[in-house]
Amino acid sequence: MRDGGLRCPGCGAVRPLTERFCEECALPLVHERAPALERAASARRRAARKVDPRYAEGEPVKVLGARNQAEAELIQGLLLEEGIPSMLRTASSSFLPFGHSDVYVPAAALQAAREALLRAPGRDAG
Ligand SMILES: [Zn+2]
């Protein structure tokens, strides 16, 4: 991944960090931050389009508990690859100081979610 590059706001040419002005337009170069944010936004839009409407019906049901937020988000991403929307509910128990999160999916997606998680690498049963 390229980061920290400079871009000309006039012609869009990408310049190395050592330069301060575009040699074509003489405009001051800007950091390539805005396009990165746009890419992130379009990734979110793609994620929204990925949801399979068949999986978006029914009451939320718990599909599994994640040990922490990071694992929960990993699982959400994995489910989304299968078109399954999901949400997190964080248990508020004083016995669980590490933000234990339960992953919920719509009832219509429960079976597919379980199968997707069984196929997922890196999770041992139990
Ligand atoms: Zn330029």
XYZ file of N, CA, C and O and ligand atoms in Angstrom:
505
model
N 0.851 -1.199 0.000
C 0.000 0.000 0.000
C 0.886 1.249 0.000
O 1.806 1.365 0.784
N 0.578 2.176 -0.857
C 1.335 3.419 -0.880
C 0.687 4.406 0.080
O -0.517 4.589 0.067
N 1.496 5.032 0.901
C 0.914 6.082 1.732
C 1.899 7.232 1.838
O 3.078 7.112 1.535
N 1.361 8.361 2.252
C 2.211 9.517 2.447
C 2.619 10.205 1.170
O 3.501 11.040 1.187
N 2.006 9.876 0.047
C 2.334 10.543 -1.198
C 1.714 11.928 -1.260
O 0.840 12.279 -0.484
N 2.178 12.710 -2.229
C 1.604 14.036 -2.437
C 0.919 14.053 -3.794
O 1.361 13.412 -4.739
N -0.155 14.811 -3.861
C -0.913 14.842 -5.093
C -1.169 16.289 -5.494
O -1.423 17.143 -4.658
N -1.125 16.550 -6.806
C -1.426 17.879 -7.308
C -2.940 18.038 -7.399
O -3.612 17.228 -8.028
N -3.496 19.088 -6.766
C -4.942 19.292 -6.837
C -5.399 19.737 -8.225
O -6.581 19.676 -8.543
N -4.430 20.164 -9.067
C -4.789 20.629 -10.401
C -4.892 19.486 -11.388
O -5.955 19.208 -11.932
N -3.762 18.790 -11.613
C -3.751 17.758 -12.642
C -3.856 16.356 -12.059
O -4.006 15.381 -12.792
N -3.779 16.242 -10.735
C -3.937 14.933 -10.118
C -2.685 14.083 -10.145
O -2.726 12.920 -9.746
N -1.574 14.644 -10.592
C -0.341 13.878 -10.648
C 0.144 13.560 -9.236
O 0.009 14.372 -8.332
N 0.677 12.350 -9.065
C 1.223 11.964 -7.767
C 2.707 12.269 -7.757
O 3.435 11.933 -8.697
N 3.144 12.947 -6.705
C 4.533 13.395 -6.602
C 5.167 12.817 -5.349
O 4.475 12.555 -4.363
N 6.472 12.654 -5.374
C 7.142 12.187 -4.152
C 7.100 13.246 -3.060
O 6.902 14.438 -3.337
N 7.289 12.787 -1.822
C 7.212 13.689 -0.667
C 8.263 14.780 -0.699
O 8.133 15.794 -0.024
N 9.323 14.578 -1.465
C 10.410 15.556 -1.496
C 10.026 16.813 -2.273
O 10.703 17.827 -2.195
N 8.949 16.755 -3.066
C 8.549 17.917 -3.845
C 7.416 18.664 -3.160
O 6.605 18.071 -2.454
N 7.362 19.959 -3.408
C 6.328 20.756 -2.746
C 5.358 21.358 -3.752
O 4.231 21.705 -3.391
N 5.784 21.500 -5.003
C 4.911 22.090 -6.010
C 4.882 21.194 -7.245
O 5.874 20.542 -7.584
N 3.737 21.176 -7.928
C 3.627 20.428 -9.160
C 4.451 21.132 -10.248
O 4.345 22.345 -10.425
N 5.265 20.343 -10.951
C 6.094 21.019 -11.954
C 5.293 21.376 -13.204
O 5.722 22.198 -14.000
N 4.115 20.810 -13.376
C 3.250 21.179 -14.500
C 2.440 22.437 -14.194
O 2.408 23.377 -14.978
N 1.761 22.421 -13.013
C 0.810 23.488 -12.710
C 1.349 24.512 -11.720
O 0.702 25.537 -11.492
N 2.452 24.196 -11.065
C 3.017 25.058 -10.030
C 2.082 25.231 -8.832
O 2.198 26.174 -8.066
N 1.134 24.312 -8.699
C 0.243 24.351 -7.541
C 0.912 23.628 -6.363
O 1.663 22.674 -6.567
N 0.631 24.104 -5.145
C 1.166 23.385 -3.988
C 0.534 21.990 -3.883
O -0.680 21.851 -4.043
N 1.379 21.003 -3.633
C 0.895 19.620 -3.560
C 0.187 19.373 -2.230
O 0.521 19.989 -1.218
N -0.773 18.464 -2.240
C -1.506 18.127 -1.017
C -1.296 16.660 -0.704
O -1.048 15.840 -1.605
N -1.419 16.346 0.568
C -1.296 14.947 0.971
C -2.458 14.128 0.414
O -3.576 14.602 0.343
N -2.139 12.901 0.074
C -3.149 12.019 -0.501
C -4.059 11.429 0.561
O -4.215 10.231 0.663
N -4.644 12.271 1.372
C -5.456 11.741 2.459
C -6.918 11.619 2.040
O -7.577 10.627 2.346
N -7.400 12.601 1.333
C -8.801 12.582 0.940
C -9.168 11.352 0.113
O -10.184 10.715 0.392
N -8.369 10.979 -0.884
C -8.726 9.778 -1.641
C -8.774 8.531 -0.773
O -9.599 7.646 -0.981
N -7.909 8.471 0.242
C -7.921 7.315 1.129
C -9.237 7.246 1.892
O -9.819 6.176 2.063
N -9.715 8.413 2.329
C -10.993 8.442 3.033
C -12.131 8.045 2.096
O -13.055 7.352 2.485
N -12.044 8.502 0.854
C -13.071 8.107 -0.119
C -13.080 6.605 -0.328
O -14.123 5.987 -0.436
N -11.865 6.033 -0.404
C -11.807 4.580 -0.575
C -12.449 3.876 0.600
O -13.164 2.906 0.427
N -12.205 4.382 1.818
C -12.803 3.764 2.999
C -14.323 3.857 2.932
O -15.032 2.908 3.245
N -14.816 5.011 2.504
C -16.256 5.204 2.415
C -16.866 4.267 1.376
O -17.922 3.693 1.597
N -16.192 4.116 0.247
C -16.758 3.246 -0.782
C -16.666 1.787 -0.359
O -17.488 0.978 -0.758
N -15.680 1.452 0.482
C -15.613 0.095 1.018
C -16.825 -0.174 1.894
O -17.381 -1.264 1.864
N -17.219 0.867 2.655
C -18.416 0.697 3.490
C -19.653 0.550 2.624
O -20.534 -0.248 2.931
N -19.720 1.338 1.530
C -20.883 1.201 0.649
C -20.928 -0.188 0.018
O -21.983 -0.782 -0.098
N -19.736 -0.689 -0.387
C -19.697 -2.043 -0.933
C -20.179 -3.052 0.093
O -20.894 -3.976 -0.232
N -19.790 -2.849 1.362
C -20.205 -3.768 2.417
C -21.720 -3.758 2.541
O -22.339 -4.806 2.699
N -22.324 -2.581 2.455
C -23.770 -2.486 2.575
C -24.458 -3.209 1.420
O -25.487 -3.846 1.589
N -23.873 -3.100 0.233
C -24.463 -3.777 -0.928
C -24.320 -5.289 -0.836
O -25.028 -6.018 -1.495
N -23.333 -5.727 -0.051
C -23.039 -7.147 0.023
C -24.127 -7.938 0.740
O -24.233 -9.135 0.570
N -24.897 -7.258 1.593
C -25.881 -7.967 2.402
C -26.931 -8.620 1.511
O -27.524 -7.987 0.654
N -27.117 -9.903 1.739
C -28.125 -10.657 1.000
C -29.474 -10.432 1.685
O -29.633 -10.741 2.861
N -30.460 -9.872 0.957
C -31.743 -9.556 1.602
C -32.430 -10.784 2.218
O -33.178 -10.649 3.177
N -32.145 -11.956 1.672
C -32.753 -13.162 2.252
C -32.285 -13.387 3.690
O -32.965 -14.026 4.484
N -31.078 -12.873 3.977
C -30.501 -13.093 5.303
C -30.865 -11.988 6.283
O -30.442 -12.009 7.416
N -31.586 -10.992 5.803
C -31.817 -9.811 6.634
C -33.161 -9.861 7.358
O -33.619 -8.860 7.871
N -33.790 -11.031 7.404
C -35.129 -11.117 7.990
C -35.127 -11.885 9.302
O -34.330 -12.789 9.504
N -36.071 -11.521 10.147
C -36.245 -12.238 11.398
C -35.647 -11.513 12.586
O -34.956 -10.509 12.449
N -35.952 -12.049 13.748
C -35.429 -11.500 14.990
C -33.929 -11.766 15.088
O -33.447 -12.795 14.593
N -33.192 -10.855 15.730
C -31.769 -11.144 15.946
C -31.594 -12.328 16.896
O -32.246 -12.395 17.933
N -30.744 -13.254 16.501
C -30.432 -14.388 17.375
C -28.921 -14.476 17.534
O -28.162 -14.162 16.614
N -28.511 -14.924 18.684
C -27.081 -15.010 18.966
C -26.482 -16.183 18.210
O -26.996 -17.301 18.266
N -25.405 -15.915 17.489
C -24.755 -17.001 16.771
C -23.517 -17.476 17.518
O -23.232 -18.661 17.527
N -22.836 -16.568 18.162
C -21.756 -16.980 19.060
C -21.263 -15.809 19.880
O -21.599 -14.656 19.609
N -20.466 -16.131 20.875
C -19.864 -15.093 21.699
C -18.410 -14.920 21.317
O -17.694 -15.895 21.120
N -18.001 -13.678 21.186
C -16.601 -13.391 20.878
C -15.900 -12.962 22.166
O -16.523 -12.389 23.045
N -14.618 -13.270 22.233
C -13.873 -12.961 23.453
C -13.612 -11.469 23.605
O -13.464 -10.965 24.697
N -13.547 -10.782 22.482
C -13.273 -9.349 22.554
C -13.788 -8.671 21.291
O -14.220 -9.339 20.342
N -13.697 -7.347 21.303
C -14.206 -6.548 20.188
C -13.538 -6.921 18.864
O -14.177 -7.030 17.829
N -12.212 -7.135 18.914
C -11.478 -7.427 17.685
C -11.959 -8.733 17.060
O -12.185 -8.801 15.852
N -12.144 -9.738 17.898
C -12.618 -11.008 17.372
C -14.038 -10.860 16.834
O -14.385 -11.398 15.782
N -14.864 -10.099 17.558
C -16.238 -9.888 17.117
C -16.273 -9.223 15.738
O -17.048 -9.618 14.862
N -15.396 -8.234 15.520
C -15.386 -7.534 14.241
C -14.875 -8.432 13.128
O -15.336 -8.371 11.985
N -13.927 -9.302 13.472
C -13.432 -10.284 12.505
C -14.575 -11.184 12.052
O -14.760 -11.452 10.866
N -15.363 -11.630 13.017
C -16.487 -12.511 12.707
C -17.519 -11.790 11.858
O -18.052 -12.344 10.896
N -17.758 -10.504 12.193
C -18.715 -9.732 11.399
C -18.279 -9.622 9.942
O -19.088 -9.755 9.032
N -16.976 -9.402 9.747
C -16.452 -9.298 8.394
C -16.597 -10.600 7.635
O -16.940 -10.627 6.453
N -16.344 -11.682 8.351
C -16.448 -13.003 7.761
C -17.890 -13.311 7.340
O -18.143 -13.841 6.254
N -18.826 -12.946 8.211
C -20.239 -13.176 7.901
C -20.668 -12.325 6.710
O -21.412 -12.783 5.843
N -20.160 -11.096 6.668
C -20.537 -10.197 5.582
C -20.062 -10.746 4.240
O -20.729 -10.569 3.215
N -18.918 -11.433 4.242
C -18.446 -12.067 3.011
C -19.483 -13.042 2.474
O -19.533 -13.310 1.272
N -20.302 -13.589 3.355
C -21.351 -14.529 2.956
C -22.681 -13.825 2.733
O -23.699 -14.477 2.521
N -22.679 -12.485 2.848
C -23.905 -11.724 2.658
C -24.768 -11.643 3.896
O -25.941 -11.294 3.824
N -24.175 -11.970 5.045
C -24.942 -12.025 6.286
C -24.681 -10.776 7.123
O -23.546 -10.532 7.534
N -25.722 -9.976 7.372
C -25.544 -8.819 8.257
C -25.492 -9.290 9.702
O -26.044 -10.338 10.043
N -24.807 -8.545 10.542
C -24.720 -8.944 11.946
C -24.607 -7.713 12.828
O -24.322 -6.617 12.353
N -24.856 -7.920 14.116
C -24.638 -6.829 15.059
C -24.061 -7.394 16.346
O -24.134 -8.593 16.612
N -23.486 -6.493 17.119
C -22.842 -6.902 18.361
C -23.650 -6.415 19.550
O -24.212 -5.331 19.535
N -23.689 -7.257 20.558
C -24.209 -6.806 21.841
C -23.144 -7.114 22.881
O -22.719 -8.259 22.999
N -22.733 -6.083 23.553
C -21.682 -6.268 24.548
C -22.305 -6.580 25.898
O -23.164 -5.851 26.378
N -21.884 -7.690 26.443
C -22.404 -8.091 27.739
C -21.880 -7.157 28.810
O -20.694 -6.847 28.848
N -22.771 -6.689 29.670
C -22.329 -5.809 30.742
C -22.326 -6.594 32.041
O -23.233 -6.517 32.841
N -21.312 -7.394 32.181
C -21.177 -8.177 33.398
C -19.876 -7.817 34.072
O -18.843 -7.689 33.431
N -19.924 -7.660 35.360
C -18.702 -7.307 36.081
C -17.717 -8.470 36.091
O -16.558 -8.298 36.410
N -18.175 -9.650 35.719
C -17.261 -10.792 35.658
C -16.490 -10.839 34.345
O -15.599 -11.647 34.171
N -16.887 -10.020 33.389
C -16.251 -10.042 32.075
C -15.660 -8.670 31.788
O -16.285 -7.847 31.142
N -14.469 -8.428 32.264
C -13.909 -7.081 32.136
C -13.413 -6.748 30.736
O -13.086 -5.600 30.456
N -13.361 -7.706 29.839
C -12.705 -7.467 28.559
C -13.681 -7.200 27.415
O -13.379 -7.456 26.265
N -14.859 -6.726 27.739
C -15.780 -6.371 26.668
C -16.205 -7.544 25.832
O -16.188 -7.509 24.615
N -16.556 -8.623 26.490
C -17.094 -9.796 25.806
C -18.307 -9.386 24.966
O -19.203 -8.714 25.466
N -18.297 -9.750 23.684
C -19.375 -9.350 22.789
C -20.056 -10.576 22.207
O -19.387 -11.521 21.811
N -21.362 -10.535 22.151
C -22.106 -11.564 21.453
C -22.434 -11.084 20.046
O -22.785 -9.928 19.855
N -22.289 -11.991 19.074
C -22.594 -11.651 17.688
C -23.992 -12.176 17.365
O -24.282 -13.353 17.561
N -24.833 -11.267 16.900
C -26.212 -11.609 16.551
C -26.408 -11.508 15.045
O -25.851 -10.623 14.399
N -27.199 -12.427 14.512
C -27.584 -12.345 13.106
C -29.104 -12.484 13.031
O -29.727 -13.017 13.954
N -29.716 -12.030 11.932
C -31.152 -12.246 11.768
C -31.453 -13.748 11.748
O -30.637 -14.547 11.279
N -32.617 -14.127 12.274
C -32.980 -15.539 12.372
C -32.839 -16.250 11.029
O -32.391 -17.408 10.975
N -33.173 -15.574 9.942
C -33.112 -16.203 8.623
C -31.685 -16.583 8.233
O -31.475 -17.419 7.359
N -30.709 -15.963 8.881
C -29.314 -16.181 8.496
C -28.579 -17.104 9.458
O -27.396 -17.388 9.249
N -29.261 -17.587 10.492
C -28.562 -18.325 11.546
C -27.831 -19.548 10.997
O -26.652 -19.764 11.271
N -28.539 -20.343 10.209
C -27.936 -21.577 9.678
C -26.726 -21.250 8.796
O -25.655 -21.844 8.937
N -26.905 -20.301 7.906
C -25.812 -19.916 7.005
C -24.635 -19.359 7.788
O -23.471 -19.615 7.454
N -24.928 -18.617 8.841
C -23.861 -18.032 9.659
C -23.059 -19.129 10.341
O -21.827 -19.083 10.379
N -23.763 -20.115 10.886
C -23.061 -21.220 11.549
C -22.166 -21.958 10.572
O -21.041 -22.330 10.888
N -22.695 -22.190 9.380
C -21.891 -22.892 8.372
C -20.673 -22.062 7.964
O -19.581 -22.592 7.810
N -20.873 -20.764 7.807
C -19.759 -19.889 7.426
C -18.672 -19.920 8.489
O -17.482 -19.944 8.186
N -19.084 -19.949 9.757
C -18.105 -19.940 10.844
C -17.405 -21.289 10.973
O -16.243 -21.348 11.370
N -18.104 -22.352 10.625
C -17.458 -23.674 10.640
C -16.373 -23.754 9.579
O -15.337 -24.382 9.784
N -16.632 -23.095 8.435
C -15.645 -23.119 7.348
C -14.468 -22.204 7.632
O -13.434 -22.317 7.005
N -14.663 -21.248 8.566
C -13.644 -20.225 8.775
C -12.367 -20.847 9.326
O -12.417 -21.683 10.214
N -11.242 -20.443 8.793
C -9.979 -20.936 9.325
C -9.669 -20.301 10.660
O -10.119 -19.205 10.964
N -8.910 -20.977 11.469
C -8.384 -20.376 12.682
C -9.319 -20.422 13.879
O -9.014 -19.842 14.889
N -10.437 -21.069 13.751
C -11.305 -21.233 14.917
C -11.408 -22.703 15.250
O -11.932 -23.483 14.470
N -10.951 -23.102 16.412
C -11.104 -24.491 16.805
C -12.451 -24.689 17.498
O -12.975 -23.772 18.119
N -13.010 -25.867 17.356
C -14.310 -26.143 17.929
C -14.226 -26.103 19.448
O -13.293 -26.608 20.049
N -15.207 -25.489 20.072
C -15.260 -25.417 21.528
C -14.425 -24.279 21.962
O -14.203 -23.946 23.037
Zn -0.259 19.516 -11.571
